[in-house]
Amino acid sequence: MAARKHSRQRDSIKEFLMTREDHPTADVIYRNVRQRSPSISLGTIYRNLTLLAQDGEISRLNLGDGVDRFDGDTSPHYHLLCEKCGGVVDLEMDDISSVLEKAAAHFDGHVAGHVTYFYGTCGRCTKSGGMDLSGGTDLPRGTELPEDTALPEESGA
């Protein structure tokens, strides 16, 4: 495959993803990258996310919730999808690639890889007593909630 032409937009998207520990959606990436590059379009974001994922420079996560998320960390690791807030967190755990050998033992063909996602409740939701923090996903370190985040109102006691 021929090398791609350099793109400042692609660089901006990748740089943004490298600052994140969460796994933002294309819309969150668009809102944030647009702050530095006001003329960038959502279509440009989608096209460049696709190219970066195809080239293996980022990971595209399809967790079955209908929304792709993106990860700047392409090292082998696993993810947990919080069933309360919808957040996606990296799991620090030993490699489970031995599952490929087990799958291959029960398959008449070649098993090339696997994708494993875990589901449960993240630490933030567990600590909040199971409070649904809808939209509380996509938070980088040290930044505020995305503009479309609606947190439950605190009850006055």
mmCIF file of C-alpha atoms in Angstrom:
data_model
loop_
_atom_site.group_PDB
_atom_site.id
_atom_site.type_symbol
_atom_site.label_atom_id
_atom_site.label_comp_id
_atom_site.label_asym_id
_atom_site.label_seq_id
_atom_site.Cartn_x
_atom_site.Cartn_y
_atom_site.Cartn_z
ATOM 1 C CA MET A 1 0.000 0.000 0.000
ATOM 2 C CA ALA A 2 1.287 3.455 -0.868
ATOM 3 C CA ALA A 3 2.040 5.840 1.964
ATOM 4 C CA ARG A 4 -0.723 8.301 2.720
ATOM 5 C CA LYS A 5 -0.264 11.993 2.152
ATOM 6 C CA HIS A 6 0.435 13.856 5.393
ATOM 7 C CA SER A 7 -2.649 15.416 6.963
ATOM 8 C CA ARG A 8 -2.752 18.002 9.741
ATOM 9 C CA GLN A 9 -6.337 16.962 10.486
ATOM 10 C CA ARG A 10 -5.271 13.327 10.989
ATOM 11 C CA ASP A 11 -2.396 14.496 13.191
ATOM 12 C CA SER A 12 -4.804 16.593 15.301
ATOM 13 C CA ILE A 13 -7.198 13.681 15.755
ATOM 14 C CA LYS A 14 -4.436 11.277 16.707
ATOM 15 C CA GLU A 15 -2.835 13.800 19.086
ATOM 16 C CA PHE A 16 -6.207 14.323 20.762
ATOM 17 C CA LEU A 17 -6.751 10.580 21.186
ATOM 18 C CA MET A 18 -3.278 10.139 22.674
ATOM 19 C CA THR A 19 -4.246 12.500 25.524
ATOM 20 C CA ARG A 20 -7.295 10.432 26.464
ATOM 21 C CA GLU A 21 -7.643 7.443 28.760
ATOM 22 C CA ASP A 22 -11.316 7.087 27.935
ATOM 23 C CA HIS A 23 -12.633 5.992 24.596
ATOM 24 C CA PRO A 24 -14.417 8.934 22.944
ATOM 25 C CA THR A 25 -16.975 8.778 20.178
ATOM 26 C CA ALA A 26 -16.496 10.574 16.858
ATOM 27 C CA ASP A 27 -18.850 13.328 18.065
ATOM 28 C CA VAL A 28 -16.768 13.973 21.191
ATOM 29 C CA ILE A 29 -13.599 13.969 19.095
ATOM 30 C CA TYR A 30 -15.219 16.419 16.668
ATOM 31 C CA ARG A 31 -16.303 18.845 19.414
ATOM 32 C CA ASN A 32 -12.821 18.849 20.936
ATOM 33 C CA VAL A 33 -10.710 18.970 17.762
ATOM 34 C CA ARG A 34 -12.975 21.704 16.381
ATOM 35 C CA GLN A 35 -11.918 23.951 19.278
ATOM 36 C CA ARG A 36 -8.396 24.016 17.800
ATOM 37 C CA SER A 37 -9.434 23.711 14.145
ATOM 38 C CA PRO A 38 -12.819 25.473 13.748
ATOM 39 C CA SER A 39 -13.095 24.696 10.025
ATOM 40 C CA ILE A 40 -12.867 20.904 10.431
ATOM 41 C CA SER A 41 -16.052 19.049 9.517
ATOM 42 C CA LEU A 42 -17.628 15.990 11.098
ATOM 43 C CA GLY A 43 -17.165 14.180 7.781
ATOM 44 C CA THR A 44 -13.424 14.875 7.925
ATOM 45 C CA ILE A 45 -13.328 13.459 11.449
ATOM 46 C CA TYR A 46 -15.113 10.263 10.361
ATOM 47 C CA ARG A 47 -12.934 9.799 7.260
ATOM 48 C CA ASN A 48 -9.715 10.290 9.204
ATOM 49 C CA LEU A 49 -10.804 8.041 12.079
ATOM 50 C CA THR A 50 -11.470 5.320 9.513
ATOM 51 C CA LEU A 51 -8.046 5.814 7.895
ATOM 52 C CA LEU A 52 -6.235 5.868 11.249
ATOM 53 C CA ALA A 53 -7.997 2.666 12.317
ATOM 54 C CA GLN A 54 -7.289 0.958 8.964
ATOM 55 C CA ASP A 55 -3.615 1.881 9.298
ATOM 56 C CA GLY A 56 -3.491 0.518 12.859
ATOM 57 C CA GLU A 57 -2.620 3.906 14.367
ATOM 58 C CA ILE A 58 -5.738 3.868 16.587
ATOM 59 C CA SER A 59 -8.274 1.219 17.583
ATOM 60 C CA ARG A 60 -11.976 1.322 16.742
ATOM 61 C CA LEU A 61 -14.151 -0.256 19.432
ATOM 62 C CA ASN A 62 -17.589 -1.561 18.549
ATOM 63 C CA LEU A 63 -19.071 -2.598 21.880
ATOM 64 C CA GLY A 64 -22.504 -3.530 20.611
ATOM 65 C CA ASP A 65 -24.145 -0.307 21.771
ATOM 66 C CA GLY A 66 -24.363 1.121 18.240
ATOM 67 C CA VAL A 67 -21.682 3.778 18.782
ATOM 68 C CA ASP A 68 -18.062 3.319 17.752
ATOM 69 C CA ARG A 69 -15.466 4.527 20.211
ATOM 70 C CA PHE A 70 -11.816 5.160 19.535
ATOM 71 C CA ASP A 71 -8.660 4.339 21.475
ATOM 72 C CA GLY A 72 -5.245 5.882 20.918
ATOM 73 C CA ASP A 73 -3.651 2.955 22.771
ATOM 74 C CA THR A 74 -3.130 0.213 20.196
ATOM 75 C CA SER A 75 -1.264 -2.136 22.541
ATOM 76 C CA PRO A 76 -3.066 -5.413 23.286
ATOM 77 C CA HIS A 77 -5.472 -4.766 26.155
ATOM 78 C CA TYR A 78 -9.073 -5.353 27.176
ATOM 79 C CA HIS A 79 -12.017 -3.080 27.889
ATOM 80 C CA LEU A 80 -15.006 -3.003 30.217
ATOM 81 C CA LEU A 81 -18.266 -1.333 29.215
ATOM 82 C CA CYS A 82 -20.070 0.089 32.257
ATOM 83 C CA GLU A 83 -23.731 -0.875 32.173
ATOM 84 C CA LYS A 84 -24.636 2.147 34.337
ATOM 85 C CA CYS A 85 -22.937 5.135 32.679
ATOM 86 C CA GLY A 86 -21.909 3.655 29.327
ATOM 87 C CA GLY A 87 -18.257 4.490 29.957
ATOM 88 C CA VAL A 88 -15.473 2.323 28.602
ATOM 89 C CA VAL A 89 -12.415 1.674 30.747
ATOM 90 C CA ASP A 90 -9.194 -0.222 30.108
ATOM 91 C CA LEU A 91 -8.741 -3.387 32.149
ATOM 92 C CA GLU A 92 -5.314 -4.045 33.611
ATOM 93 C CA MET A 93 -5.090 -7.813 33.400
ATOM 94 C CA ASP A 94 -2.965 -10.652 32.111
ATOM 95 C CA ASP A 95 -3.167 -11.551 28.438
ATOM 96 C CA ILE A 96 -5.860 -14.117 27.655
ATOM 97 C CA SER A 97 -4.790 -14.869 24.082
ATOM 98 C CA SER A 98 -4.594 -18.560 25.026
ATOM 99 C CA VAL A 99 -8.309 -18.540 24.222
ATOM 100 C CA LEU A 100 -7.245 -18.675 20.537
ATOM 101 C CA GLU A 101 -5.747 -22.134 21.035
ATOM 102 C CA LYS A 102 -8.923 -23.305 22.753
ATOM 103 C CA ALA A 103 -11.073 -21.915 19.946
ATOM 104 C CA ALA A 104 -8.838 -23.489 17.291
ATOM 105 C CA ALA A 105 -9.201 -26.889 18.974
ATOM 106 C CA HIS A 106 -12.955 -26.707 18.313
ATOM 107 C CA PHE A 107 -12.890 -25.270 14.817
ATOM 108 C CA ASP A 108 -12.083 -26.883 11.481
ATOM 109 C CA GLY A 109 -10.239 -23.918 9.999
ATOM 110 C CA HIS A 110 -7.894 -21.127 11.046
ATOM 111 C CA VAL A 111 -8.666 -18.847 14.011
ATOM 112 C CA ALA A 112 -6.845 -15.556 13.368
ATOM 113 C CA GLY A 113 -7.751 -13.483 16.410
ATOM 114 C CA HIS A 114 -10.355 -12.503 18.956
ATOM 115 C CA VAL A 115 -12.099 -9.481 20.382
ATOM 116 C CA THR A 116 -13.140 -9.637 24.021
ATOM 117 C CA TYR A 117 -15.176 -7.027 25.859
ATOM 118 C CA PHE A 118 -16.251 -7.230 29.478
ATOM 119 C CA TYR A 119 -19.454 -5.759 30.889
ATOM 120 C CA GLY A 120 -20.146 -4.627 34.429
ATOM 121 C CA THR A 121 -20.076 -1.498 36.580
ATOM 122 C CA CYS A 122 -17.126 0.899 36.599
ATOM 123 C CA GLY A 123 -15.510 2.056 39.825
ATOM 124 C CA ARG A 124 -17.063 5.521 39.624
ATOM 125 C CA CYS A 125 -20.594 4.106 39.380
ATOM 126 C CA THR A 126 -19.915 1.519 42.066
ATOM 127 C CA LYS A 127 -18.676 4.249 44.419
ATOM 128 C CA SER A 128 -21.684 6.454 43.654
ATOM 129 C CA GLY A 129 -24.002 3.712 44.892
ATOM 130 C CA GLY A 130 -25.090 2.685 41.426
ATOM 131 C CA MET A 131 -26.208 6.181 40.406
ATOM 132 C CA ASP A 132 -26.672 6.378 36.660
ATOM 133 C CA LEU A 133 -24.257 9.020 35.371
ATOM 134 C CA SER A 134 -25.668 8.959 31.848
ATOM 135 C CA GLY A 135 -23.339 10.696 29.493
ATOM 136 C CA GLY A 136 -20.532 10.693 32.036
ATOM 137 C CA THR A 137 -18.335 8.897 29.543
ATOM 138 C CA ASP A 138 -15.616 10.341 27.370
ATOM 139 C CA LEU A 139 -13.853 12.213 30.163
ATOM 140 C CA PRO A 140 -10.171 12.902 29.751
ATOM 141 C CA ARG A 141 -8.069 13.606 32.778
ATOM 142 C CA GLY A 142 -8.574 17.143 34.034
ATOM 143 C CA THR A 143 -11.409 18.209 31.755
ATOM 144 C CA GLU A 144 -15.076 18.844 32.210
ATOM 145 C CA LEU A 145 -18.000 16.695 31.173
ATOM 146 C CA PRO A 146 -18.987 16.887 27.494
ATOM 147 C CA GLU A 147 -21.553 19.594 26.828
ATOM 148 C CA ASP A 148 -24.368 17.086 26.286
ATOM 149 C CA THR A 149 -23.831 15.401 29.667
ATOM 150 C CA ALA A 150 -26.777 15.477 32.024
ATOM 151 C CA LEU A 151 -25.953 14.420 35.549
ATOM 152 C CA PRO A 152 -28.741 13.605 38.007
ATOM 153 C CA GLU A 153 -29.595 16.493 40.285
ATOM 154 C CA GLU A 154 -28.247 16.242 43.803
ATOM 155 C CA SER A 155 -30.899 15.779 46.406
ATOM 156 C CA GLY A 156 -30.805 18.244 49.257
ATOM 157 C CA ALA A 157 -30.923 16.491 52.618
#
